[in-house]
Every structure is written in C-alpha cells, then in structure tokens.
Amino acid sequence: MAKNNYDPNNYDQRQAEIRKAKGNPNKNVHQKKNGSNYKGYAAAKKEAEAAKAKGKVVRNQLPTWVSVTMAIIFVVLVGILVLMNTVMKESLIFGQIATIVIGVCCGILFYMRRYTKSPDSKFQDVLYIILAVMAVVMIFMGGYGLLRVLQA
C-alpha cells in the first residue's frame, strides 16, 4: 500500500501544486528575448493553418435560381444566334426580337451582379456599366426596329 503523505495545510506542498498547475514560467525564456522569432508550437501551428487557408480558393456560392437563370440565358442566346445565322437569316421580325432578347439577357446579367459576395473591382464596375448601357440600347433598338417592321 502506498503512503499518502499529502497534507492540505502544508504551505510548501500547496505552493508546489500551484507552480505545477501554472507550468514552468521559465520554459520559453528564449521566446521573450529581443529579436527572437520563436513563437512557440501553438503560434507556429496557427501560422501554418493561416498559410494553408490562404492558399485555398474560396468560390462564391450563388443561389440556385441564379445558376439556373444563367444556364437558361446561355441556352436562349445560343439558340437565337444559331437561328439568326441559319434558318431566320432573312426574317426582319426575328432579327428585332433577337436584339430585344439579347438586351434583356444583358439586363438580367447586370441585375445578378448583386449576388456576388466578393467586393467589385474597378474592372467589374466598368463591365457592369457596359452591361447596363448595352441592355438599354439593345432593348430600345430592338423595340424601335420591331415597331418599324410591324408598321411597314
């Protein structure tokens, strides 16, 4: 049977327990020296995790309806461009309708810019302005041309 010599009233034993619980204060003295770049194991681990996270590319998660809308726009534009260059080459009405649809697609893309989570750069701002102007111009030109074709 082991001897239990622990006395809770003994001052020396109590101080030894406190020191043991706190840890050795002189353990990382070299960390505290001026000019030392040693930060200990925990800091090195945090730096490694930060470097690993920095290397990862975080992609914006767009809402499902935005992704579906972009897919529909792509299919509609390809369909219209194929029809414009093959079957409906001579149709004036289809040409004006195609111009209106292209303008509406530019407008939808301009509207969907708000669903990006990253801050916009100057290039993106210019691109969005061009999309907005193209949407207005294409819709106006297509509408005016459609009215002219229908009146004739």
Tab-separated table of C-alpha atoms in Angstrom:
chain	number	residue	atom	x	y	z
A	1	MET	CA	0.000	0.000	0.000
A	2	ALA	CA	1.326	3.394	-0.984
A	3	LYS	CA	1.970	6.000	1.603
A	4	ASN	CA	-0.071	9.146	1.337
A	5	ASN	CA	1.959	11.967	2.857
A	6	TYR	CA	-0.237	14.727	1.467
A	7	ASP	CA	-1.150	17.389	3.991
A	8	PRO	CA	-3.509	20.092	2.620
A	9	ASN	CA	-2.310	22.533	5.288
A	10	ASN	CA	1.370	22.222	4.329
A	11	TYR	CA	2.403	25.516	2.683
A	12	ASP	CA	5.311	24.085	0.651
A	13	GLN	CA	3.199	21.326	-0.870
A	14	ARG	CA	0.462	23.805	-1.748
A	15	GLN	CA	2.910	26.171	-3.455
A	16	ALA	CA	4.429	23.271	-5.402
A	17	GLU	CA	0.948	22.301	-6.621
A	18	ILE	CA	0.254	25.879	-7.723
A	19	ARG	CA	3.568	26.032	-9.624
A	20	LYS	CA	2.838	22.673	-11.221
A	21	ALA	CA	-0.635	23.823	-12.312
A	22	LYS	CA	0.707	27.069	-13.820
A	23	GLY	CA	3.520	25.379	-15.659
A	24	ASN	CA	7.145	26.337	-15.715
A	25	PRO	CA	7.370	30.124	-16.258
A	26	ASN	CA	11.000	29.818	-17.407
A	27	LYS	CA	10.233	27.182	-20.037
A	28	ASN	CA	10.278	29.513	-23.071
A	29	VAL	CA	12.652	32.234	-21.935
A	30	HIS	CA	14.251	32.385	-25.410
A	31	GLN	CA	10.862	33.419	-26.798
A	32	LYS	CA	10.948	36.549	-24.684
A	33	LYS	CA	14.389	37.687	-25.806
A	34	ASN	CA	14.558	40.722	-28.037
A	35	GLY	CA	14.693	39.914	-31.718
A	36	SER	CA	13.635	36.295	-31.309
A	37	ASN	CA	11.261	34.983	-33.948
A	38	TYR	CA	10.330	31.890	-31.952
A	39	LYS	CA	6.650	31.960	-31.118
A	40	GLY	CA	6.138	28.502	-29.715
A	41	TYR	CA	4.303	25.482	-31.047
A	42	ALA	CA	0.795	26.986	-30.862
A	43	ALA	CA	1.737	30.099	-32.847
A	44	ALA	CA	3.566	28.038	-35.469
A	45	LYS	CA	0.504	25.825	-35.848
A	46	LYS	CA	-1.746	28.892	-36.296
A	47	GLU	CA	0.607	30.332	-38.924
A	48	ALA	CA	0.634	27.028	-40.818
A	49	GLU	CA	-3.165	26.883	-40.779
A	50	ALA	CA	-3.384	30.506	-41.964
A	51	ALA	CA	-0.964	29.808	-44.825
A	52	LYS	CA	-2.955	26.716	-45.784
A	53	ALA	CA	-6.242	28.645	-45.697
A	54	LYS	CA	-4.692	31.469	-47.730
A	55	GLY	CA	-3.773	29.018	-50.477
A	56	LYS	CA	-7.347	27.749	-50.815
A	57	VAL	CA	-9.570	29.379	-53.402
A	58	VAL	CA	-12.946	30.220	-51.935
A	59	ARG	CA	-15.647	30.265	-54.570
A	60	ASN	CA	-18.813	32.258	-54.275
A	61	GLN	CA	-21.851	30.102	-53.746
A	62	LEU	CA	-24.559	31.596	-55.919
A	63	PRO	CA	-28.206	30.886	-55.143
A	64	THR	CA	-29.665	28.036	-57.186
A	65	TRP	CA	-32.062	30.277	-59.076
A	66	VAL	CA	-29.160	32.452	-60.244
A	67	SER	CA	-27.282	29.440	-61.597
A	68	VAL	CA	-30.418	28.142	-63.335
A	69	THR	CA	-31.136	31.585	-64.817
A	70	MET	CA	-27.607	31.846	-66.182
A	71	ALA	CA	-27.915	28.396	-67.774
A	72	ILE	CA	-31.247	29.374	-69.364
A	73	ILE	CA	-29.750	32.640	-70.676
A	74	PHE	CA	-26.872	30.717	-72.241
A	75	VAL	CA	-29.220	28.233	-73.939
A	76	VAL	CA	-31.522	31.008	-75.207
A	77	LEU	CA	-28.640	33.069	-76.585
A	78	VAL	CA	-27.067	30.090	-78.358
A	79	GLY	CA	-30.452	29.131	-79.799
A	80	ILE	CA	-31.158	32.650	-81.055
A	81	LEU	CA	-27.700	33.061	-82.566
A	82	VAL	CA	-27.948	29.708	-84.333
A	83	LEU	CA	-31.397	30.547	-85.707
A	84	MET	CA	-30.273	34.037	-86.779
A	85	ASN	CA	-27.385	32.633	-88.773
A	86	THR	CA	-29.166	29.669	-90.355
A	87	VAL	CA	-32.952	29.462	-90.765
A	88	MET	CA	-34.087	33.019	-89.989
A	89	LYS	CA	-31.380	34.905	-91.899
A	90	GLU	CA	-33.840	36.976	-93.915
A	91	SER	CA	-36.516	37.500	-91.241
A	92	LEU	CA	-36.614	41.142	-90.120
A	93	ILE	CA	-39.035	40.462	-87.271
A	94	PHE	CA	-36.865	37.665	-85.841
A	95	GLY	CA	-33.804	39.899	-86.043
A	96	GLN	CA	-35.502	42.600	-83.957
A	97	ILE	CA	-36.837	40.045	-81.466
A	98	ALA	CA	-33.333	38.608	-81.146
A	99	THR	CA	-31.960	42.083	-80.432
A	100	ILE	CA	-34.551	42.583	-77.686
A	101	VAL	CA	-33.747	39.172	-76.144
A	102	ILE	CA	-30.019	39.923	-76.165
A	103	GLY	CA	-30.728	43.249	-74.437
A	104	VAL	CA	-32.883	41.504	-71.826
A	105	CYS	CA	-30.074	38.993	-71.202
A	106	CYS	CA	-27.634	41.879	-70.636
A	107	GLY	CA	-30.129	43.399	-68.192
A	108	ILE	CA	-30.502	40.121	-66.298
A	109	LEU	CA	-26.722	39.742	-66.030
A	110	PHE	CA	-26.484	43.332	-64.770
A	111	TYR	CA	-29.175	42.618	-62.170
A	112	MET	CA	-27.495	39.414	-60.974
A	113	ARG	CA	-24.251	41.228	-60.107
A	114	ARG	CA	-25.589	41.896	-56.629
A	115	TYR	CA	-25.400	38.204	-55.765
A	116	THR	CA	-21.608	38.091	-55.832
A	117	LYS	CA	-20.073	38.105	-52.382
A	118	SER	CA	-16.664	39.474	-53.247
A	119	PRO	CA	-16.183	43.230	-53.484
A	120	ASP	CA	-16.215	44.590	-57.014
A	121	SER	CA	-13.000	45.759	-58.624
A	122	LYS	CA	-12.796	48.761	-60.938
A	123	PHE	CA	-12.825	46.460	-63.969
A	124	GLN	CA	-16.017	44.781	-62.754
A	125	ASP	CA	-17.644	48.175	-62.178
A	126	VAL	CA	-16.837	49.188	-65.758
A	127	LEU	CA	-18.147	45.859	-67.022
A	128	TYR	CA	-21.414	46.314	-65.125
A	129	ILE	CA	-21.851	49.810	-66.548
A	130	ILE	CA	-21.285	48.452	-70.058
A	131	LEU	CA	-23.854	45.694	-69.408
A	132	ALA	CA	-26.432	48.226	-68.230
A	133	VAL	CA	-25.857	50.531	-71.202
A	134	MET	CA	-25.980	47.610	-73.645
A	135	ALA	CA	-29.226	46.371	-72.084
A	136	VAL	CA	-30.918	49.740	-72.515
A	137	VAL	CA	-29.555	50.341	-76.026
A	138	MET	CA	-30.341	46.835	-77.338
A	139	ILE	CA	-33.880	46.818	-75.930
A	140	PHE	CA	-34.557	50.298	-77.315
A	141	MET	CA	-33.089	49.483	-80.738
A	142	GLY	CA	-34.904	46.151	-80.942
A	143	GLY	CA	-38.208	47.658	-79.868
A	144	TYR	CA	-37.908	50.576	-82.259
A	145	GLY	CA	-36.909	48.267	-85.114
A	146	LEU	CA	-39.785	45.904	-84.325
A	147	LEU	CA	-42.253	48.796	-84.403
A	148	ARG	CA	-40.819	49.953	-87.746
A	149	VAL	CA	-41.070	46.441	-89.232
A	150	LEU	CA	-44.624	45.936	-87.984
A	151	GLN	CA	-45.734	49.333	-89.363
A	152	ALA	CA	-44.375	48.607	-92.836
